[in-house]
XYZ file of C-alpha atoms in Angstrom:
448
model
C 29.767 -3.263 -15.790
C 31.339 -2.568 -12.399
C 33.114 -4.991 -10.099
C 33.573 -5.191 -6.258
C 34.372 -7.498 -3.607
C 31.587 -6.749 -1.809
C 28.269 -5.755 -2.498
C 25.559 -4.979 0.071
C 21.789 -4.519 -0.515
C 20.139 -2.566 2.206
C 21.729 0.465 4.076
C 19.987 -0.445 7.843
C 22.134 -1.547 10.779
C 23.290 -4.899 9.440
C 24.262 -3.703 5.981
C 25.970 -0.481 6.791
C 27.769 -2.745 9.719
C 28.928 -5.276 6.657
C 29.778 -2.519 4.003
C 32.061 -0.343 6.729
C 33.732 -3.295 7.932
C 34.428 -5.026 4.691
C 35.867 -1.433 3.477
C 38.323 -0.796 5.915
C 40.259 -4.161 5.715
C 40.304 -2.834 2.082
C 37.749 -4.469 0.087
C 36.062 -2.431 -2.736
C 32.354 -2.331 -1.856
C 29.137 -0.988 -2.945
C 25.787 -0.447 -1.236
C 22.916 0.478 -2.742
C 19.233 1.169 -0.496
C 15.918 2.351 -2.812
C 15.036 4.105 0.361
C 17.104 6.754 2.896
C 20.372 5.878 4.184
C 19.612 4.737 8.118
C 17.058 1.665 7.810
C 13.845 0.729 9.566
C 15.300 1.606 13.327
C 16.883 4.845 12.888
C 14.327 6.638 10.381
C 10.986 4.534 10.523
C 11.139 2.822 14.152
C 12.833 2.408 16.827
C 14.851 5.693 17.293
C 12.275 8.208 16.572
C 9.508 6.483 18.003
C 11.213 6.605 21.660
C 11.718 9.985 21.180
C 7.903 10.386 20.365
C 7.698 8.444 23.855
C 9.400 10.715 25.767
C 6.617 13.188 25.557
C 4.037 10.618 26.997
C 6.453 9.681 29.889
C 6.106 12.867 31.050
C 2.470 13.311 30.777
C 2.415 10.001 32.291
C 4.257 10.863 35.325
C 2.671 13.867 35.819
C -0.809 11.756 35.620
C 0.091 9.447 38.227
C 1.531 12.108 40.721
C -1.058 14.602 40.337
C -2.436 15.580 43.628
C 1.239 14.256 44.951
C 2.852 17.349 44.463
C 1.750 17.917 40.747
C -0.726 20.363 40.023
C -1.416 20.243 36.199
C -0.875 17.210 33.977
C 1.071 18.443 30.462
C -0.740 18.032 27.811
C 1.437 16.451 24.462
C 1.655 18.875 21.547
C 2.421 17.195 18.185
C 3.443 19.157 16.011
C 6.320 20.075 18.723
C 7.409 16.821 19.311
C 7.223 15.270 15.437
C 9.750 18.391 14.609
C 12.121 17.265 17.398
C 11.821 14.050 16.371
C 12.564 14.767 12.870
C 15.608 16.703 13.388
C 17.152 13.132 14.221
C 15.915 11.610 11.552
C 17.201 14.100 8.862
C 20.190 13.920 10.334
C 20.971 10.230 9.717
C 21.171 9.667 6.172
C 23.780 12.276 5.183
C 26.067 11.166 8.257
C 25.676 7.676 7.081
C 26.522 8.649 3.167
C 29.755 10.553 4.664
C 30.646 8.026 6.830
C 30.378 5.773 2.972
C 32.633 8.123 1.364
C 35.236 8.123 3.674
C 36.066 4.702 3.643
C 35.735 4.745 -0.487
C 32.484 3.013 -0.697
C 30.498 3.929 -3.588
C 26.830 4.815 -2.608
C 23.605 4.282 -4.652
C 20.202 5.196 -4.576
C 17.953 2.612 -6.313
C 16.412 -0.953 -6.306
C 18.290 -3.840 -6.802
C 17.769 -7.187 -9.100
C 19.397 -10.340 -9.229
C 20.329 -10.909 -12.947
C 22.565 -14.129 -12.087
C 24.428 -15.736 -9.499
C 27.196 -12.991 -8.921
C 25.404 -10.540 -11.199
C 22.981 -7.608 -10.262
C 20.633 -4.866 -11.800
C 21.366 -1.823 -9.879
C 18.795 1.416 -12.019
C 20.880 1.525 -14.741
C 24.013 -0.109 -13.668
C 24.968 -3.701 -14.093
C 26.834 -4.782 -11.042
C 29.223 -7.807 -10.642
C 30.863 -8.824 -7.321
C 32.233 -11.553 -5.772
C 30.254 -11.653 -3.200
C 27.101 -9.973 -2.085
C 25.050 -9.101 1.128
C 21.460 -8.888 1.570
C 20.523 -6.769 4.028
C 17.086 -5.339 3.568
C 15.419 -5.144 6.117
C 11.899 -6.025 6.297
C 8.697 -4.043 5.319
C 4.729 -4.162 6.531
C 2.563 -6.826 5.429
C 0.409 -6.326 2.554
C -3.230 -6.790 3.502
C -5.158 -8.789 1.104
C -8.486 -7.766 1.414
C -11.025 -5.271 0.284
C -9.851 -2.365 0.770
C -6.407 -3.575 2.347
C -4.606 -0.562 0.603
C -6.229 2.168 2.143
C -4.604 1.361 5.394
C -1.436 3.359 6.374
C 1.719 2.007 7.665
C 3.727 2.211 10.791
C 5.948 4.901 9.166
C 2.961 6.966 8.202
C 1.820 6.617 11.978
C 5.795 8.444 12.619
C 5.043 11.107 10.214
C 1.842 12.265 10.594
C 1.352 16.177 10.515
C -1.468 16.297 12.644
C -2.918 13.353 15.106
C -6.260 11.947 14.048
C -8.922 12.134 16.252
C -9.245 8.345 16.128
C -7.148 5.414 15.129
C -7.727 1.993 14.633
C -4.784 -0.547 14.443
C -5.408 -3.915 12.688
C -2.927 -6.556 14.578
C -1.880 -6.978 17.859
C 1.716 -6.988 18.107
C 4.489 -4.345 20.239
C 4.229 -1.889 17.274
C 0.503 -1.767 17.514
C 0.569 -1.167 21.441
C 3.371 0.884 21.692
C 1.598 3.324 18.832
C -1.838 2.964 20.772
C -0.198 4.032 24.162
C 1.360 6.709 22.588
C -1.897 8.149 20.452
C -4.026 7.610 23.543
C -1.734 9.646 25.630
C -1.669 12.373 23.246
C -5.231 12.694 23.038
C -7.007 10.187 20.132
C -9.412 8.025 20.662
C -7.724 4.450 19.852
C -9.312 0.651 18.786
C -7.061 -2.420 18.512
C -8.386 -4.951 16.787
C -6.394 -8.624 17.135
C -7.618 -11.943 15.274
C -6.198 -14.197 17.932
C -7.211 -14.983 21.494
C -4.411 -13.266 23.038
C -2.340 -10.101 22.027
C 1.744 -10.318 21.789
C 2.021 -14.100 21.513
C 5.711 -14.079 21.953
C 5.571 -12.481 25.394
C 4.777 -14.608 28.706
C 1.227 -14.401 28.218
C 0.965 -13.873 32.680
C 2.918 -10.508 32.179
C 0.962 -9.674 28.922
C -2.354 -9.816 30.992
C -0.796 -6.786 33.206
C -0.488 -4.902 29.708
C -4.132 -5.525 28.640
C -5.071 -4.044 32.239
C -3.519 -1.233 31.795
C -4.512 -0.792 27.773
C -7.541 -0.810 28.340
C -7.307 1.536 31.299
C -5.882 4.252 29.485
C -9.003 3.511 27.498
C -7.866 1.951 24.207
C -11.007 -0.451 23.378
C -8.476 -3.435 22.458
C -11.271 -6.266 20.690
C -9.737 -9.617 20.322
C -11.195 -12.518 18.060
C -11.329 -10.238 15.434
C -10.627 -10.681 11.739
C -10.593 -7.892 9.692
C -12.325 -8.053 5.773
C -13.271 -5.043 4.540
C -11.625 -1.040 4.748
C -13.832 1.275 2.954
C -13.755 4.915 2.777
C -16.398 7.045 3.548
C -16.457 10.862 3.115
C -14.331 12.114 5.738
C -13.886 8.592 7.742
C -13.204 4.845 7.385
C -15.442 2.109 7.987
C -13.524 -1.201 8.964
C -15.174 -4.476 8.805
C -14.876 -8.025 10.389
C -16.181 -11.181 11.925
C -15.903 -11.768 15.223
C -17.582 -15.337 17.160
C -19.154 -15.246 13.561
C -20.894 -12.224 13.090
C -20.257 -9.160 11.419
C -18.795 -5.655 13.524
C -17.757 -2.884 11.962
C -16.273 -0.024 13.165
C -16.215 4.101 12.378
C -12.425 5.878 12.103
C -10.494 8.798 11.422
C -7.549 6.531 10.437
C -6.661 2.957 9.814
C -2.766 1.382 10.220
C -1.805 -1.585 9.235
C 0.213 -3.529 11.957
C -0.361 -6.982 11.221
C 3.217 -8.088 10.886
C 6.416 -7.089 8.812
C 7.670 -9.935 6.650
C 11.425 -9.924 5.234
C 12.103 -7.328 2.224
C 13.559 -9.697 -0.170
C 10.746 -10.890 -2.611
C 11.659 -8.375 -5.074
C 14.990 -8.972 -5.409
C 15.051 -11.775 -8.340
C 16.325 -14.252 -5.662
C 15.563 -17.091 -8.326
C 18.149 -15.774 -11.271
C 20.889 -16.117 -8.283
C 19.988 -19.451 -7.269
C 18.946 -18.203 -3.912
C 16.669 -20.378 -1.541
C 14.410 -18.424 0.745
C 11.443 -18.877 2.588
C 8.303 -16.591 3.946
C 11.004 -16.228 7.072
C 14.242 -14.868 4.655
C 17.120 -16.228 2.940
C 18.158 -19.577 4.133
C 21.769 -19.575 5.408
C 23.619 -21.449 7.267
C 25.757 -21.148 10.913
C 27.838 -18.783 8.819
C 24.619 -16.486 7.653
C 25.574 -17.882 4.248
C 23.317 -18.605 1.417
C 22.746 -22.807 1.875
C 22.540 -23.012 -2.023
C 24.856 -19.674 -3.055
C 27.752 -19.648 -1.231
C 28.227 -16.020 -2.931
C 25.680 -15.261 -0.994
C 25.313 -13.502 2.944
C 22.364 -12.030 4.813
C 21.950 -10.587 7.638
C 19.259 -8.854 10.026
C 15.118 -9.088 9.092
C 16.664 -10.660 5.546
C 18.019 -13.847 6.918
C 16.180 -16.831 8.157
C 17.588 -17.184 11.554
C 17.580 -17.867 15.009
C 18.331 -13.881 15.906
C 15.327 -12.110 17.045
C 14.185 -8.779 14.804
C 15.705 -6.509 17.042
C 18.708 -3.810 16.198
C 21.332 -5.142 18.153
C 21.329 -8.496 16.614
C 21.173 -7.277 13.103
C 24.311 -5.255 13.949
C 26.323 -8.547 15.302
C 24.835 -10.442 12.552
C 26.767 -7.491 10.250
C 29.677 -8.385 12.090
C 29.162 -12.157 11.356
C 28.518 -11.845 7.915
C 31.761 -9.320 7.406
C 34.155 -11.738 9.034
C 33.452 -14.669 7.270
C 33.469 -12.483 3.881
C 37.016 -11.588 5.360
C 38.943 -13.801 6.661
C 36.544 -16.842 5.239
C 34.462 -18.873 6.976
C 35.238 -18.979 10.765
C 33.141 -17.251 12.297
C 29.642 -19.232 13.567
C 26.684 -17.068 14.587
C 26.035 -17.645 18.573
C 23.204 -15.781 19.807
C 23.626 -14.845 23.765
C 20.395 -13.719 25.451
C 18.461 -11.174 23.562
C 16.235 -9.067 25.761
C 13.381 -7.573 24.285
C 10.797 -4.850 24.934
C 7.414 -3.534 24.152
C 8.330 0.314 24.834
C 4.584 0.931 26.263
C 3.411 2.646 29.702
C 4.012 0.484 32.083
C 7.105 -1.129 29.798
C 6.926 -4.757 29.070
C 10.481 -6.814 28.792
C 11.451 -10.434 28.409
C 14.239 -12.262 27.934
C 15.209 -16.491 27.701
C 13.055 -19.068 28.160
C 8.834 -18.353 28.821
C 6.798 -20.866 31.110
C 5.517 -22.370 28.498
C 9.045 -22.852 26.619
C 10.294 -24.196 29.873
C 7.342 -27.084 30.262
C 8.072 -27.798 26.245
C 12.040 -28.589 26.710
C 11.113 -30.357 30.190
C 13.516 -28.766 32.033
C 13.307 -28.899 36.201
C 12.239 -25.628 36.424
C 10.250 -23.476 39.452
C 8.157 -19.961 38.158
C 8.311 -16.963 40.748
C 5.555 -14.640 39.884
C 3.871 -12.098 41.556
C 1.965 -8.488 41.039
C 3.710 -6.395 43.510
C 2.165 -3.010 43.257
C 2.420 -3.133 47.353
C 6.420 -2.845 46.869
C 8.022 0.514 47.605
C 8.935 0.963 43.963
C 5.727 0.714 42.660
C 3.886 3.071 45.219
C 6.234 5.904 45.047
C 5.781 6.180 41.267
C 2.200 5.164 41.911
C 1.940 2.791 39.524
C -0.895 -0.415 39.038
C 1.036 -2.678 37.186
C 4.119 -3.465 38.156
C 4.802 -8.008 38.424
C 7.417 -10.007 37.271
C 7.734 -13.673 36.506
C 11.200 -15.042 36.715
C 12.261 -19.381 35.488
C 14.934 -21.128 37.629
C 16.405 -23.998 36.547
C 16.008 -26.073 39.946
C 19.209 -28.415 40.101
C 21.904 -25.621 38.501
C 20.312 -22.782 40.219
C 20.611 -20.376 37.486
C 18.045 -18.029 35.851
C 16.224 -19.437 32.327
C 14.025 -16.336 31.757
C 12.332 -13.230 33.187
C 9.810 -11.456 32.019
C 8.577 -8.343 33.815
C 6.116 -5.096 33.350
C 6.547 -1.632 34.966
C 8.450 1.286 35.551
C 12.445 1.090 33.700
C 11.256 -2.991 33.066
C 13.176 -1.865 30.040
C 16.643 -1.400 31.990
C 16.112 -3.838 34.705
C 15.759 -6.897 31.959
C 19.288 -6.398 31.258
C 20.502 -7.485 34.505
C 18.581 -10.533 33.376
C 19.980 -10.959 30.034
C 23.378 -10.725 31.619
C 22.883 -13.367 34.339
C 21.624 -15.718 32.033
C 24.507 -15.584 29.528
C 27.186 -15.537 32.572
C 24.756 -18.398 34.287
C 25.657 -16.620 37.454
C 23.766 -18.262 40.419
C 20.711 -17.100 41.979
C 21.970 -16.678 45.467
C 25.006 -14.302 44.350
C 22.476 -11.916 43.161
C 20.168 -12.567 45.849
C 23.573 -11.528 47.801
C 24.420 -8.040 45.685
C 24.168 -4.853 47.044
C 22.445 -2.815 44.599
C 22.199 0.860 44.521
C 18.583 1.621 46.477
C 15.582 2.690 46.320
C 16.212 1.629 42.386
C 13.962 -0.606 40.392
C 17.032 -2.776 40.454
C 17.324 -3.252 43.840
C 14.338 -5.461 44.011
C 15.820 -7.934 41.416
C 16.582 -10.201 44.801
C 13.458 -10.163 45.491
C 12.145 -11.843 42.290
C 14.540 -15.005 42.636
């Protein structure tokens, strides 16, 4: 049996932030990941899917200037832009694994069980430690119907070889647009298919209108009040089945992904022989990320039921949390400032703080600016059709509660946002900035 200080479970952002930290104020520590070194962001999400995006932002561009001093629209070629995507993906897990051994943590490659409270079946090894970090990330929903299985998953979408002709994406959520935009543009024909009323239900649902717009547009049929029952294979195609305003549909496909939601990674990990309490959400912890019924116990990023969004910045501060309080004790509460976040579409959505409705729910003296300015200087020199914002003012302090906005670098331009609403920084000294011009920035005035 070996023995550490510290043992993490889950090599993403949170975990690897825990594991290096712990090691160099000179705990022994393990980590151990069944899958690659890097986590969800760096090999399966966020990092190479924006650099899959960067070929559609160009084809984009050149789409809306053409006839404005573009000639010929690029078209995206696939194979070209999975292999550069891929060279920073095989990159990451043998940086990460060196990074390990230079700070004397010992690496594994397998699944992990909890045998007992401070006990844990690593393959073959028995592992004891004081205490222990779950940091697993989270993984796609299973679909439990006929035929569920046949559907692939996000990371399938990020390694496909060749792009169907046609996809259809069950669910509605950022991963499901962002993949649609990005098929669309390269030349599929796409279907979303959403069981609720509206897509994106935590975006300001104003803002998420502007994104339907433009969806459909491109000419992704996106069919809403649709529940999926059935996949079945047929020949060289998929037929997908489901009830919509109660009657059947069904619908012909090259390919099927499954993007109806990613639930935390942690139901196979024997959470009951430790004594761990855990929801559908993650581990409960406490202010401290701490197990609330093993205080052995820490988790951190998709793993932990918290108040931190599923984004990769917060399951890197969470990895600081967790790896201070394992350190020095614990001290250290988990305070979430504003977290800004983004469906990395064409236009780009981004929100951050408070929506409308979140405002009327706290009854808090608030006033809503919103407006579709496609008229605004900005907009028609990129020649873009959706660009709006709505921002929330608190009325007596004078102080921004949320923004939400869609177009061109909404992405960069929410972070001003983010930044005045942690430093509560008063509307009229940014109404009073001089921002560099003609930048998507500079209009930020204009929406207070």
């Amino acid at each position: 049996m070996k023995k550490y200080d510290v043992f993490v479970i889950g090599s993403g952002m949170s975990g690897m932030t825990a594991a290096n930290k712990c090691a160099s104020k000179g705990l022994k520590v393990g980590i151990t990941d069944e899958l690659p070194y890097g986590g969800t962001c760096a090999l399966r999400g966020c990092d190479p899917k924006k650099v899959i995006i960067g070929a559609t932002e160009v084809r984009d561009f050149a789409q809306r200037l053409k006839g404005n001093g573009i000639d010929n629209v690029p078209e995206v070629n696939w194979e070209d832009i999975m292999a550069f995507k891929q060279s920073f993906v095989d990159a990451m897990p043998p940086k990460i694994e060196k990074g390990y051994k230079n700070k004397n943590i010992d690496t594994y490659h397998t699944s992990a069980k909890f045998v007992s409270d401070n006990t844990l079946q690593v393959g073959d090894e028995v592992i004891e430690s004081d205490k222990f970090v779950i940091a697993t990330g989270a993984k796609p929903r299973a679909l439990d119907f006929e035929g569920g299985n046949l559907a692939l998953s996000s990371t399938d979408f990020l390694n496909l070889k060749k792009l169907p002709e046609s996809l259809l994406f069950i669910g509605g959520g950022y991963i499901t647009f962002e993949f649609a935009h990005i098929a669309a543009r390269a030349g599929a024909e796409v279907t979303i298919l959403h069981r609720g009323e509206y897509p994106l239900e935590n975006f300001d649902r104003d803002i998420v209108k502007h994104l339907v717009d433009a969806t459909r547009n491109l000419g992704i049929e996106l069919i809403l009040e649709t529940e999926v029952s059935k996949i079945e294979k047929k020949e060289d195609h998929y037929v997908v089945t489901g009830k919509s305003n109660g009657r059947e549909v069904t619908f012909k496909t090259a390919s099927v992904f499954n993007s109806a939601g990613r639930p935390p990674a942690i139901f196979d990990l024997g959470l009951e022989n430790a004594g761990i309490v855990f929801s559908k959400k993650g581990i409960t912890v406490n202010e401290y990320l701490q197990s609330s019924s093993n205080a052995n116990i820490y988790a951190a990023g998709d793993s932990a039921d918290s108040s931190g969004l599923p984004l990769t910045p917060v399951a890197v501060m969470e990895g600081h949390v967790v790896a201070s309080n394992i350190i020095k004790g614990n001290k250290k509460k988990v305070s979430y400032p504003p977290m800004p976040s983004v469906v990395f579409t064409l236009p780009t959505l981004a929100s951050v703080g408070l929506t409308e409705a979140e405002a009327r729910s706290q009854e808090i003296n608030y006033q809503v600016n919103y407006n579709s300015v496609e008229n605004w200087f900005n907009a028609k020199r990129l020649n873009v059709k959706e660009y709006a914002y709505k921002t929330i003012i608190d009325k007596e302090n004078q102080t921004i509660l949320g923004a939400h906005l869609i177009g061109p670098n909404a992405e960069e331009t929410i972070n001003f946002f983010a930044l005045a609403i942690k430093t509560k920084i008063k509307i009229n000294e940014l109404r009073t900035m001089i921002f560099t011009y003609p930048t998507l920035s500079s209009d930020i005035p204009h929406m207070l």
